[in-house]
mmCIF file of C-alpha atoms and ligand atoms in Angstrom:
data_model
loop_
_atom_site.group_PDB
_atom_site.id
_atom_site.type_symbol
_atom_site.label_atom_id
_atom_site.label_comp_id
_atom_site.label_asym_id
_atom_site.label_seq_id
_atom_site.Cartn_x
_atom_site.Cartn_y
_atom_site.Cartn_z
ATOM 1 C CA MET A 1 -33.337 -36.491 4.320
ATOM 2 C CA ASP A 2 -29.684 -37.299 4.921
ATOM 3 C CA SER A 3 -29.087 -36.570 8.550
ATOM 4 C CA SER A 4 -25.581 -35.231 7.606
ATOM 5 C CA MET A 5 -26.978 -32.547 5.614
ATOM 6 C CA TYR A 6 -26.239 -28.945 6.954
ATOM 7 C CA ASP A 7 -28.829 -26.436 6.872
ATOM 8 C CA SER A 8 -26.495 -24.041 5.384
ATOM 9 C CA ILE A 9 -22.813 -24.200 3.871
ATOM 10 C CA VAL A 10 -21.624 -20.534 3.745
ATOM 11 C CA ILE A 11 -18.784 -20.368 1.219
ATOM 12 C CA GLY A 12 -16.210 -17.573 2.363
ATOM 13 C CA ALA A 13 -15.271 -16.150 5.956
ATOM 14 C CA GLY A 14 -15.204 -12.454 5.074
ATOM 15 C CA PRO A 15 -17.733 -9.621 6.512
ATOM 16 C CA ALA A 16 -20.344 -11.254 4.331
ATOM 17 C CA GLY A 17 -19.764 -14.932 5.166
ATOM 18 C CA SER A 18 -18.893 -14.536 8.730
ATOM 19 C CA THR A 19 -22.209 -12.323 9.296
ATOM 20 C CA ALA A 20 -23.969 -14.930 7.532
ATOM 21 C CA GLY A 21 -22.647 -17.827 9.777
ATOM 22 C CA LEU A 22 -23.594 -15.514 12.848
ATOM 23 C CA TYR A 23 -27.176 -14.838 11.929
ATOM 24 C CA ALA A 24 -27.851 -18.579 10.691
ATOM 25 C CA ALA A 25 -26.238 -20.212 13.838
ATOM 26 C CA ARG A 26 -28.269 -17.314 16.162
ATOM 27 C CA ALA A 27 -31.573 -18.891 14.027
ATOM 28 C CA SER A 28 -30.394 -22.364 15.299
ATOM 29 C CA LEU A 29 -29.382 -23.657 11.713
ATOM 30 C CA ASN A 30 -26.568 -26.004 11.590
ATOM 31 C CA VAL A 31 -24.177 -23.841 9.621
ATOM 32 C CA LEU A 32 -20.979 -24.531 8.129
ATOM 33 C CA VAL A 33 -18.564 -21.850 7.019
ATOM 34 C CA VAL A 34 -15.574 -22.483 4.461
ATOM 35 C CA GLU A 35 -12.931 -20.403 3.858
ATOM 36 C CA ARG A 36 -10.001 -20.808 1.634
ATOM 37 C CA GLY A 37 -7.707 -18.366 3.089
ATOM 38 C CA ILE A 38 -7.892 -16.182 6.393
ATOM 39 C CA PRO A 39 -10.902 -14.939 7.993
ATOM 40 C CA GLY A 40 -11.839 -11.251 7.024
ATOM 41 C CA GLY A 41 -11.420 -11.703 3.510
ATOM 42 C CA GLN A 42 -10.265 -8.377 1.706
ATOM 43 C CA ILE A 43 -10.428 -6.399 4.751
ATOM 44 C CA ALA A 44 -7.621 -8.691 6.299
ATOM 45 C CA THR A 45 -5.418 -6.856 3.880
ATOM 46 C CA SER A 46 -6.157 -3.347 4.733
ATOM 47 C CA HIS A 47 -4.057 -1.941 7.960
ATOM 48 C CA LEU A 48 -7.209 0.114 8.931
ATOM 49 C CA VAL A 49 -10.861 0.383 8.797
ATOM 50 C CA ASP A 50 -12.073 3.868 9.822
ATOM 51 C CA ASN A 51 -15.738 3.708 8.743
ATOM 52 C CA TYR A 52 -17.375 0.533 10.372
ATOM 53 C CA PRO A 53 -19.819 2.100 12.774
ATOM 54 C CA GLY A 54 -18.998 1.840 16.571
ATOM 55 C CA LEU A 55 -15.444 0.592 15.751
ATOM 56 C CA PRO A 56 -13.453 3.666 14.818
ATOM 57 C CA ASP A 57 -9.660 2.945 13.810
ATOM 58 C CA ILE A 58 -10.017 -0.999 13.950
ATOM 59 C CA GLY A 59 -7.528 -2.949 12.130
ATOM 60 C CA GLY A 60 -8.591 -5.057 9.228
ATOM 61 C CA VAL A 61 -7.225 -8.213 10.404
ATOM 62 C CA GLU A 62 -8.786 -8.006 13.933
ATOM 63 C CA LEU A 63 -12.190 -6.958 12.612
ATOM 64 C CA GLY A 64 -12.175 -10.011 10.345
ATOM 65 C CA GLU A 65 -11.190 -12.256 13.267
ATOM 66 C CA ARG A 66 -13.481 -10.543 15.292
ATOM 67 C CA MET A 67 -16.500 -11.307 13.281
ATOM 68 C CA ARG A 68 -15.373 -14.818 12.671
ATOM 69 C CA ALA A 69 -14.988 -15.358 16.342
ATOM 70 C CA HIS A 70 -18.387 -13.906 16.860
ATOM 71 C CA ALA A 71 -19.857 -16.361 14.707
ATOM 72 C CA GLU A 72 -17.970 -19.117 15.992
ATOM 73 C CA ALA A 73 -19.232 -18.091 19.797
ATOM 74 C CA ALA A 74 -23.126 -18.188 18.431
ATOM 75 C CA GLY A 75 -22.570 -21.619 17.178
ATOM 76 C CA ALA A 76 -21.244 -21.807 13.462
ATOM 77 C CA SER A 77 -18.611 -24.243 12.454
ATOM 78 C CA PHE A 78 -15.417 -23.238 10.337
ATOM 79 C CA GLU A 79 -13.414 -25.420 7.974
ATOM 80 C CA TYR A 80 -10.297 -24.334 6.126
ATOM 81 C CA GLY A 81 -10.240 -25.182 2.450
ATOM 82 C CA ALA A 82 -11.167 -24.162 -1.183
ATOM 83 C CA ILE A 83 -14.585 -25.239 -2.236
ATOM 84 C CA GLU A 84 -14.218 -26.423 -5.739
ATOM 85 C CA GLN A 85 -17.728 -26.846 -6.976
ATOM 86 C CA ILE A 86 -21.243 -26.456 -6.193
ATOM 87 C CA ARG A 87 -23.911 -29.053 -7.549
ATOM 88 C CA LYS A 88 -27.505 -29.032 -7.449
ATOM 89 C CA GLY A 89 -28.680 -32.075 -5.672
ATOM 90 C CA GLU A 90 -32.092 -33.535 -5.021
ATOM 91 C CA PRO A 91 -32.862 -32.194 -2.574
ATOM 92 C CA GLY A 92 -30.539 -29.318 -1.702
ATOM 93 C CA PHE A 93 -26.816 -29.005 -2.689
ATOM 94 C CA GLU A 94 -23.790 -30.856 -2.609
ATOM 95 C CA VAL A 95 -20.081 -28.912 -2.631
ATOM 96 C CA ASP A 96 -16.757 -30.401 -2.835
ATOM 97 C CA VAL A 97 -14.234 -29.301 -0.075
ATOM 98 C CA ASN A 98 -10.894 -31.080 1.074
ATOM 99 C CA GLY A 99 -11.691 -34.156 -0.894
ATOM 100 C CA ASN A 100 -15.047 -34.686 0.601
ATOM 101 C CA THR A 101 -18.453 -34.086 -0.623
ATOM 102 C CA LEU A 102 -20.617 -32.245 1.822
ATOM 103 C CA MET A 103 -24.503 -31.706 1.575
ATOM 104 C CA ALA A 104 -26.554 -28.610 2.611
ATOM 105 C CA ARG A 105 -30.295 -27.562 2.158
ATOM 106 C CA THR A 106 -28.954 -23.942 1.443
ATOM 107 C CA VAL A 107 -25.699 -22.851 0.119
ATOM 108 C CA ILE A 108 -24.735 -18.942 0.750
ATOM 109 C CA VAL A 109 -21.766 -17.989 -1.436
ATOM 110 C CA ALA A 110 -19.924 -15.040 -0.243
ATOM 111 C CA SER A 111 -16.857 -15.451 -2.330
ATOM 112 C CA GLY A 112 -15.980 -11.695 -2.417
ATOM 113 C CA ALA A 113 -13.863 -9.977 -4.874
ATOM 114 C CA VAL A 114 -10.076 -9.976 -5.776
ATOM 115 C CA PRO A 115 -8.156 -6.841 -6.908
ATOM 116 C CA ARG A 116 -8.120 -5.800 -10.570
ATOM 117 C CA PRO A 117 -4.971 -5.722 -12.429
ATOM 118 C CA ALA A 118 -3.919 -2.256 -13.806
ATOM 119 C CA GLY A 119 -3.356 -3.867 -16.919
ATOM 120 C CA PHE A 120 0.384 -2.527 -17.436
ATOM 121 C CA LYS A 121 3.198 -4.462 -19.352
ATOM 122 C CA GLY A 122 5.041 -6.644 -16.687
ATOM 123 C CA GLU A 123 2.565 -6.263 -13.992
ATOM 124 C CA ASN A 124 1.775 -10.136 -13.802
ATOM 125 C CA SER A 125 5.345 -11.181 -13.998
ATOM 126 C CA PHE A 126 6.695 -8.722 -11.341
ATOM 127 C CA ARG A 127 3.786 -9.779 -9.195
ATOM 128 C CA GLY A 128 5.467 -10.574 -5.611
ATOM 129 C CA ARG A 129 8.673 -9.005 -7.201
ATOM 130 C CA GLY A 130 7.906 -5.138 -6.975
ATOM 131 C CA ILE A 131 4.211 -5.319 -7.441
ATOM 132 C CA SER A 132 1.666 -5.550 -4.860
ATOM 133 C CA TYR A 133 -2.081 -5.387 -3.998
ATOM 134 C CA CYS A 134 -1.612 -5.228 -0.319
ATOM 135 C CA ALA A 135 0.006 -2.414 1.588
ATOM 136 C CA THR A 136 -0.379 -4.273 5.027
ATOM 137 C CA CYS A 137 1.385 -7.467 3.559
ATOM 138 C CA ASP A 138 3.915 -5.945 1.791
ATOM 139 C CA GLY A 139 4.677 -2.349 2.740
ATOM 140 C CA MET A 140 7.585 -2.997 5.230
ATOM 141 C CA PHE A 141 9.487 -4.262 2.376
ATOM 142 C CA TYR A 142 9.614 -0.735 1.321
ATOM 143 C CA ARG A 143 11.147 1.161 4.557
ATOM 144 C CA ASN A 144 12.858 4.179 3.473
ATOM 145 C CA LYS A 145 12.298 3.531 -0.358
ATOM 146 C CA THR A 146 9.964 5.113 -3.087
ATOM 147 C CA VAL A 147 6.454 3.509 -3.755
ATOM 148 C CA TYR A 148 4.236 4.111 -6.536
ATOM 149 C CA VAL A 149 0.489 3.897 -5.766
ATOM 150 C CA VAL A 150 -1.681 3.451 -8.591
ATOM 151 C CA GLY A 151 -5.383 4.574 -8.124
ATOM 152 C CA GLY A 152 -7.451 7.595 -6.977
ATOM 153 C CA GLY A 153 -9.842 5.961 -4.808
ATOM 154 C CA ASN A 154 -10.631 5.443 -1.303
ATOM 155 C CA SER A 155 -8.678 2.370 -1.076
ATOM 156 C CA ALA A 156 -5.559 3.999 -2.753
ATOM 157 C CA CYS A 157 -5.521 7.173 -0.659
ATOM 158 C CA GLU A 158 -5.969 4.876 2.781
ATOM 159 C CA GLU A 159 -3.101 2.641 1.622
ATOM 160 C CA GLY A 160 -0.874 5.526 0.310
ATOM 161 C CA LEU A 161 -1.413 7.266 3.924
ATOM 162 C CA PHE A 162 -0.350 3.731 5.377
ATOM 163 C CA LEU A 163 2.771 3.611 2.929
ATOM 164 C CA SER A 164 3.675 7.219 3.735
ATOM 165 C CA ASN A 165 4.271 6.005 7.242
ATOM 166 C CA ILE A 166 7.067 3.390 6.008
ATOM 167 C CA ALA A 167 8.318 4.661 2.468
ATOM 168 C CA LYS A 168 10.617 7.564 1.968
ATOM 169 C CA ARG A 169 8.568 8.787 -0.890
ATOM 170 C CA VAL A 170 5.064 7.859 -1.997
ATOM 171 C CA VAL A 171 4.092 8.971 -5.757
ATOM 172 C CA MET A 172 0.350 8.732 -6.205
ATOM 173 C CA LEU A 173 -0.491 7.920 -9.779
ATOM 174 C CA VAL A 174 -3.909 9.050 -10.491
ATOM 175 C CA ARG A 175 -5.622 7.995 -14.071
ATOM 176 C CA ARG A 176 -7.815 11.042 -14.075
ATOM 177 C CA ASP A 177 -7.476 14.770 -13.127
ATOM 178 C CA GLU A 178 -8.539 14.348 -9.595
ATOM 179 C CA PHE A 179 -9.033 11.711 -6.903
ATOM 180 C CA ARG A 180 -12.399 9.871 -6.587
ATOM 181 C CA ALA A 181 -11.785 9.105 -2.966
ATOM 182 C CA SER A 182 -13.600 11.431 -0.305
ATOM 183 C CA ARG A 183 -12.137 14.683 0.377
ATOM 184 C CA GLY A 184 -11.307 14.040 3.856
ATOM 185 C CA ARG A 185 -8.974 11.297 2.906
ATOM 186 C CA VAL A 186 -7.311 13.132 0.035
ATOM 187 C CA ASP A 187 -6.402 15.857 2.494
ATOM 188 C CA LEU A 188 -4.837 13.568 5.076
ATOM 189 C CA LEU A 189 -3.004 12.339 2.316
ATOM 190 C CA LEU A 190 -1.730 15.570 0.535
ATOM 191 C CA ALA A 191 -0.740 17.016 4.237
ATOM 192 C CA ARG A 192 2.074 14.449 4.090
ATOM 193 C CA ASP A 193 5.409 15.725 3.237
ATOM 194 C CA ASN A 194 6.670 12.742 1.389
ATOM 195 C CA VAL A 195 3.689 12.298 -0.569
ATOM 196 C CA GLU A 196 3.625 13.600 -4.056
ATOM 197 C CA VAL A 197 0.590 13.094 -6.839
ATOM 198 C CA ARG A 198 0.952 12.795 -10.474
ATOM 199 C CA TYR A 199 -2.408 13.410 -12.152
ATOM 200 C CA LEU A 200 -3.363 12.009 -15.692
ATOM 201 C CA THR A 201 -0.557 9.533 -15.019
ATOM 202 C CA SER A 202 -0.542 5.503 -15.717
ATOM 203 C CA ILE A 203 2.189 3.208 -15.929
ATOM 204 C CA VAL A 204 2.525 1.377 -19.417
ATOM 205 C CA GLU A 205 5.510 -0.929 -18.585
ATOM 206 C CA VAL A 206 7.841 -2.114 -15.636
ATOM 207 C CA THR A 207 10.903 -3.952 -16.348
ATOM 208 C CA GLY A 208 13.901 -5.351 -14.366
ATOM 209 C CA GLU A 209 16.061 -8.425 -13.757
ATOM 210 C CA ARG A 210 14.806 -9.860 -10.488
ATOM 211 C CA PHE A 211 13.008 -7.010 -9.168
ATOM 212 C CA ILE A 212 11.598 -3.650 -10.865
ATOM 213 C CA GLY A 213 14.379 -1.487 -12.282
ATOM 214 C CA SER A 214 12.530 0.953 -14.508
ATOM 215 C CA ILE A 215 8.704 2.037 -15.018
ATOM 216 C CA THR A 216 7.401 3.500 -17.899
ATOM 217 C CA PHE A 217 4.934 6.282 -17.439
ATOM 218 C CA GLU A 218 2.318 7.934 -19.848
ATOM 219 C CA HIS A 219 0.382 11.244 -19.655
ATOM 220 C CA ASN A 220 -3.028 10.084 -20.276
ATOM 221 C CA ASP A 221 -3.905 13.485 -22.238
ATOM 222 C CA THR A 222 -0.923 13.996 -24.155
ATOM 223 C CA LYS A 223 0.283 10.274 -24.502
ATOM 224 C CA GLU A 224 3.700 11.563 -23.764
ATOM 225 C CA CYS A 225 5.995 8.610 -22.022
ATOM 226 C CA TYR A 226 8.937 9.024 -19.909
ATOM 227 C CA VAL A 227 10.892 6.388 -18.047
ATOM 228 C CA GLU A 228 12.445 6.340 -14.485
ATOM 229 C CA THR A 229 15.293 3.983 -13.478
ATOM 230 C CA PHE A 230 16.478 2.962 -10.073
ATOM 231 C CA ASP A 231 18.156 0.275 -8.378
ATOM 232 C CA GLU A 232 16.580 -3.018 -8.331
ATOM 233 C CA GLY A 233 14.472 -3.581 -5.140
ATOM 234 C CA SER A 234 14.698 0.225 -4.280
ATOM 235 C CA ALA A 235 11.092 0.878 -5.336
ATOM 236 C CA GLY A 236 7.759 -0.708 -5.514
ATOM 237 C CA VAL A 237 4.403 -0.293 -7.135
ATOM 238 C CA PHE A 238 1.112 -0.777 -5.289
ATOM 239 C CA VAL A 239 -1.987 -1.250 -7.245
ATOM 240 C CA PHE A 240 -5.443 -0.277 -5.865
ATOM 241 C CA THR A 241 -7.592 0.048 -9.102
ATOM 242 C CA GLY A 242 -10.737 -2.045 -8.103
ATOM 243 C CA ASN A 243 -11.833 -5.124 -7.253
ATOM 244 C CA ASP A 244 -13.507 -7.984 -9.745
ATOM 245 C CA PRO A 245 -16.348 -10.274 -8.095
ATOM 246 C CA VAL A 246 -15.306 -13.912 -7.590
ATOM 247 C CA VAL A 247 -18.096 -15.875 -9.231
ATOM 248 C CA GLU A 248 -16.842 -18.871 -10.894
ATOM 249 C CA LEU A 249 -18.544 -21.130 -8.592
ATOM 250 C CA VAL A 250 -22.135 -19.923 -9.152
ATOM 251 C CA ARG A 251 -21.756 -19.336 -12.957
ATOM 252 C CA PRO A 252 -24.053 -22.173 -14.088
ATOM 253 C CA TYR A 253 -26.995 -20.986 -11.399
ATOM 254 C CA VAL A 254 -27.374 -17.226 -11.595
ATOM 255 C CA THR A 255 -27.245 -14.252 -13.984
ATOM 256 C CA PHE A 256 -24.827 -11.268 -13.994
ATOM 257 C CA GLY A 257 -25.095 -7.677 -13.624
ATOM 258 C CA PRO A 258 -22.933 -5.102 -15.858
ATOM 259 C CA ASP A 259 -20.380 -4.898 -13.361
ATOM 260 C CA GLY A 260 -19.791 -8.639 -13.427
ATOM 261 C CA GLY A 261 -21.593 -9.427 -10.229
ATOM 262 C CA VAL A 262 -24.461 -11.844 -9.464
ATOM 263 C CA ILE A 263 -28.051 -10.517 -9.542
ATOM 264 C CA THR A 264 -30.154 -11.206 -6.655
ATOM 265 C CA ASP A 265 -33.341 -10.046 -4.957
ATOM 266 C CA ASP A 266 -33.584 -7.945 -2.007
ATOM 267 C CA SER A 267 -33.199 -11.333 0.178
ATOM 268 C CA MET A 268 -29.857 -12.104 -1.632
ATOM 269 C CA SER A 269 -31.889 -15.079 -3.398
ATOM 270 C CA THR A 270 -30.461 -15.848 -7.002
ATOM 271 C CA ASP A 271 -32.196 -17.634 -9.919
ATOM 272 C CA THR A 272 -31.520 -20.939 -8.221
ATOM 273 C CA PRO A 273 -34.053 -21.560 -5.191
ATOM 274 C CA GLY A 274 -31.764 -22.288 -1.877
ATOM 275 C CA LEU A 275 -28.590 -20.627 -3.392
ATOM 276 C CA PHE A 276 -27.943 -16.991 -1.969
ATOM 277 C CA CYS A 277 -25.133 -14.704 -2.701
ATOM 278 C CA ALA A 278 -23.912 -11.980 -0.458
ATOM 279 C CA GLY A 279 -21.417 -9.212 -0.158
ATOM 280 C CA ASP A 280 -19.131 -8.059 -2.720
ATOM 281 C CA MET A 281 -19.643 -10.867 -5.321
ATOM 282 C CA ARG A 282 -23.033 -9.150 -5.844
ATOM 283 C CA SER A 283 -24.089 -6.564 -8.507
ATOM 284 C CA LYS A 284 -24.238 -3.878 -6.411
ATOM 285 C CA PRO A 285 -23.430 0.044 -5.985
ATOM 286 C CA LEU A 286 -21.349 -0.066 -2.901
ATOM 287 C CA ARG A 287 -18.686 -2.441 -1.910
ATOM 288 C CA GLN A 288 -17.777 -2.069 1.722
ATOM 289 C CA VAL A 289 -17.753 -4.211 5.076
ATOM 290 C CA ILE A 290 -20.902 -2.688 6.278
ATOM 291 C CA THR A 291 -22.810 -3.485 3.089
ATOM 292 C CA ALA A 292 -21.314 -7.243 2.907
ATOM 293 C CA ALA A 293 -22.106 -7.549 6.699
ATOM 294 C CA SER A 294 -25.764 -6.481 5.615
ATOM 295 C CA ASP A 295 -25.905 -8.784 2.669
ATOM 296 C CA GLY A 296 -24.791 -11.606 4.750
ATOM 297 C CA ALA A 297 -27.503 -11.122 7.622
ATOM 298 C CA ILE A 298 -30.185 -10.857 5.069
ATOM 299 C CA ALA A 299 -28.903 -14.085 3.361
ATOM 300 C CA ALA A 300 -28.903 -16.131 6.376
ATOM 301 C CA THR A 301 -32.449 -14.797 7.273
ATOM 302 C CA ALA A 302 -33.764 -15.861 3.773
ATOM 303 C CA ALA A 303 -31.973 -19.187 4.000
ATOM 304 C CA TYR A 304 -33.970 -19.641 7.286
ATOM 305 C CA VAL A 305 -37.404 -18.552 5.878
ATOM 306 C CA TYR A 306 -36.523 -20.926 2.879
ATOM 307 C CA ILE A 307 -35.654 -24.037 5.193
ATOM 308 C CA GLN A 308 -38.975 -23.349 6.959
ATOM 309 C CA SER A 309 -40.899 -23.257 3.668
ATOM 310 C CA LEU A 310 -39.258 -26.819 2.788
ATOM 311 C CA THR A 311 -40.360 -28.193 6.234
ATOM 312 C CA ALA A 312 -43.940 -26.784 5.978
ATOM 313 C CA ASN A 313 -44.184 -28.291 2.221
ATOM 314 C CA SER A 314 -43.006 -31.899 3.226
HETATM 315 C C1 FAD B 1 -7.080 -2.724 0.773
HETATM 316 C C2 FAD B 1 -8.532 -2.675 0.936
HETATM 317 C C3 FAD B 1 -8.886 -1.708 1.708
HETATM 318 C C4 FAD B 1 -10.357 -1.736 2.403
HETATM 319 N N1 FAD B 1 -10.902 -0.674 2.741
HETATM 320 C C5 FAD B 1 -12.363 -0.827 3.420
HETATM 321 C C6 FAD B 1 -12.538 -0.101 4.500
HETATM 322 O O1 FAD B 1 -11.856 0.810 5.235
HETATM 323 N N2 FAD B 1 -13.735 0.215 4.903
HETATM 324 C C7 FAD B 1 -14.945 -0.861 4.308
HETATM 325 O O2 FAD B 1 -16.033 -0.621 4.607
HETATM 326 N N3 FAD B 1 -14.420 -1.407 3.298
HETATM 327 C C8 FAD B 1 -13.049 -1.622 2.795
HETATM 328 N N4 FAD B 1 -12.704 -2.467 1.943
HETATM 329 C C9 FAD B 1 -13.626 -3.303 1.347
HETATM 330 C C10 FAD B 1 -14.030 -4.426 2.167
HETATM 331 O O3 FAD B 1 -12.925 -5.210 2.274
HETATM 332 C C11 FAD B 1 -15.011 -5.395 1.208
HETATM 333 O O4 FAD B 1 -16.006 -4.831 0.700
HETATM 334 C C12 FAD B 1 -15.427 -6.474 2.228
HETATM 335 O O5 FAD B 1 -14.151 -7.316 2.755
HETATM 336 C C13 FAD B 1 -16.383 -7.482 1.138
HETATM 337 O O6 FAD B 1 -16.605 -8.475 1.873
HETATM 338 P P1 FAD B 1 -16.898 -10.111 1.613
HETATM 339 O O7 FAD B 1 -17.163 -10.945 2.492
HETATM 340 O O8 FAD B 1 -18.224 -9.813 0.408
HETATM 341 O O9 FAD B 1 -16.034 -10.481 0.728
HETATM 342 P P2 FAD B 1 -14.186 -10.586 0.860
HETATM 343 O O10 FAD B 1 -13.747 -9.910 1.838
HETATM 344 O O11 FAD B 1 -13.792 -10.662 -0.618
HETATM 345 O O12 FAD B 1 -14.413 -12.384 1.452
HETATM 346 C C14 FAD B 1 -14.576 -13.264 0.589
HETATM 347 C C15 FAD B 1 -13.825 -14.480 1.116
HETATM 348 O O13 FAD B 1 -14.442 -15.745 0.649
HETATM 349 C C16 FAD B 1 -13.128 -16.473 0.382
HETATM 350 N N5 FAD B 1 -13.239 -17.504 -0.693
HETATM 351 C C17 FAD B 1 -13.605 -16.727 -2.084
HETATM 352 N N6 FAD B 1 -14.001 -18.279 -2.877
HETATM 353 C C18 FAD B 1 -13.382 -19.394 -1.843
HETATM 354 C C19 FAD B 1 -13.693 -20.752 -2.241
HETATM 355 N N7 FAD B 1 -13.942 -21.157 -3.478
HETATM 356 N N8 FAD B 1 -13.613 -21.342 -1.199
HETATM 357 C C20 FAD B 1 -13.582 -21.071 0.129
HETATM 358 N N9 FAD B 1 -13.750 -19.383 0.420
HETATM 359 C C21 FAD B 1 -13.405 -18.671 -0.793
HETATM 360 C C22 FAD B 1 -11.923 -15.629 0.210
HETATM 361 O O14 FAD B 1 -10.718 -16.258 0.508
HETATM 362 C C23 FAD B 1 -12.232 -14.548 1.153
HETATM 363 O O15 FAD B 1 -11.839 -14.675 2.346
HETATM 364 C C24 FAD B 1 -11.524 -2.428 1.682
HETATM 365 C C25 FAD B 1 -10.731 -3.471 0.606
HETATM 366 C C26 FAD B 1 -9.544 -3.442 0.306
HETATM 367 C C27 FAD B 1 -8.853 -4.546 -0.814
#
């Protein structure tokens, strides 16, 4: 077997990937974690995480960075770059990153999820020019301005609350006639003087020259539409309507659940021996930091057992 072969390559340094790196390193596996963005993944786009046990009110960037540092201190190596392809080798796997081909006995894919577009006209073309999916990243551009927040779940409420500290006015646009978020989060949001809610309301179109200058809204029951106009740049739209699993790398090797996530067994194994998937990219009922971290720990432990079985059989 090639001596430059890693025991495990982990793809992604979000909560699932960093935790997989931590557990793999603590099991004395030679593990490399590869990240194309910044450690923390999605949670690095959240200003506050208030439900990770033992760490109340920690910032998302800090939590992601602490997870990475913990894994590195345990012995995991980190490299920055995008994995372009995974190939099944004989034995193990080959992955391409930064123009190099790396080899590993096992691969743990923890590529997470990306924000799902709300689907209105102009959403794509005004991305970064009035449309945002990250309040932590872009909220500051709307100091004393108006922001519309699309979504009725926990993320929408959490980020709406954050934006209410910056913007003059926060308008929550909820598709249904009630929030899906937990009561506590909704109550906190509704207690803010500068927050208003429009239930049964969606955006159908945004228009403008350089930035958004008008928004067309639709009442979801009556289908009645109305338009609001403003000076370009004086209003923004933040979309929090869910996330889609990032699964392209593993498409040839796995099967998918109805939510588009990868189906694994309880040990995070996929249809392909030695290939594990962990975190939000899996088909699962709850996509949170704690479930992602749990998946990562289980995947690394299963990778260890799998490597032991290879050694025993050779
Ligand atoms: C705005 C927001 C607020 C949230 N708030 C909370 C909260 O308060 N509490 C909570 O528990 N959860 C919260 N979540 C959900 C939580 O962030 C996710 O469940 C969690 O981050 C999933 O972790 P993950 O490691 O599976 O995936 P991700 O966090 O998505 O990380 C995946 C990583 O893989 C990397 N990657 C993908 N493809 C490649 C590739 N080809 N090569 C290299 N790297 C790659 C990505 O860059 C990313 O860093 C929130 C999410 C959002 C968007």
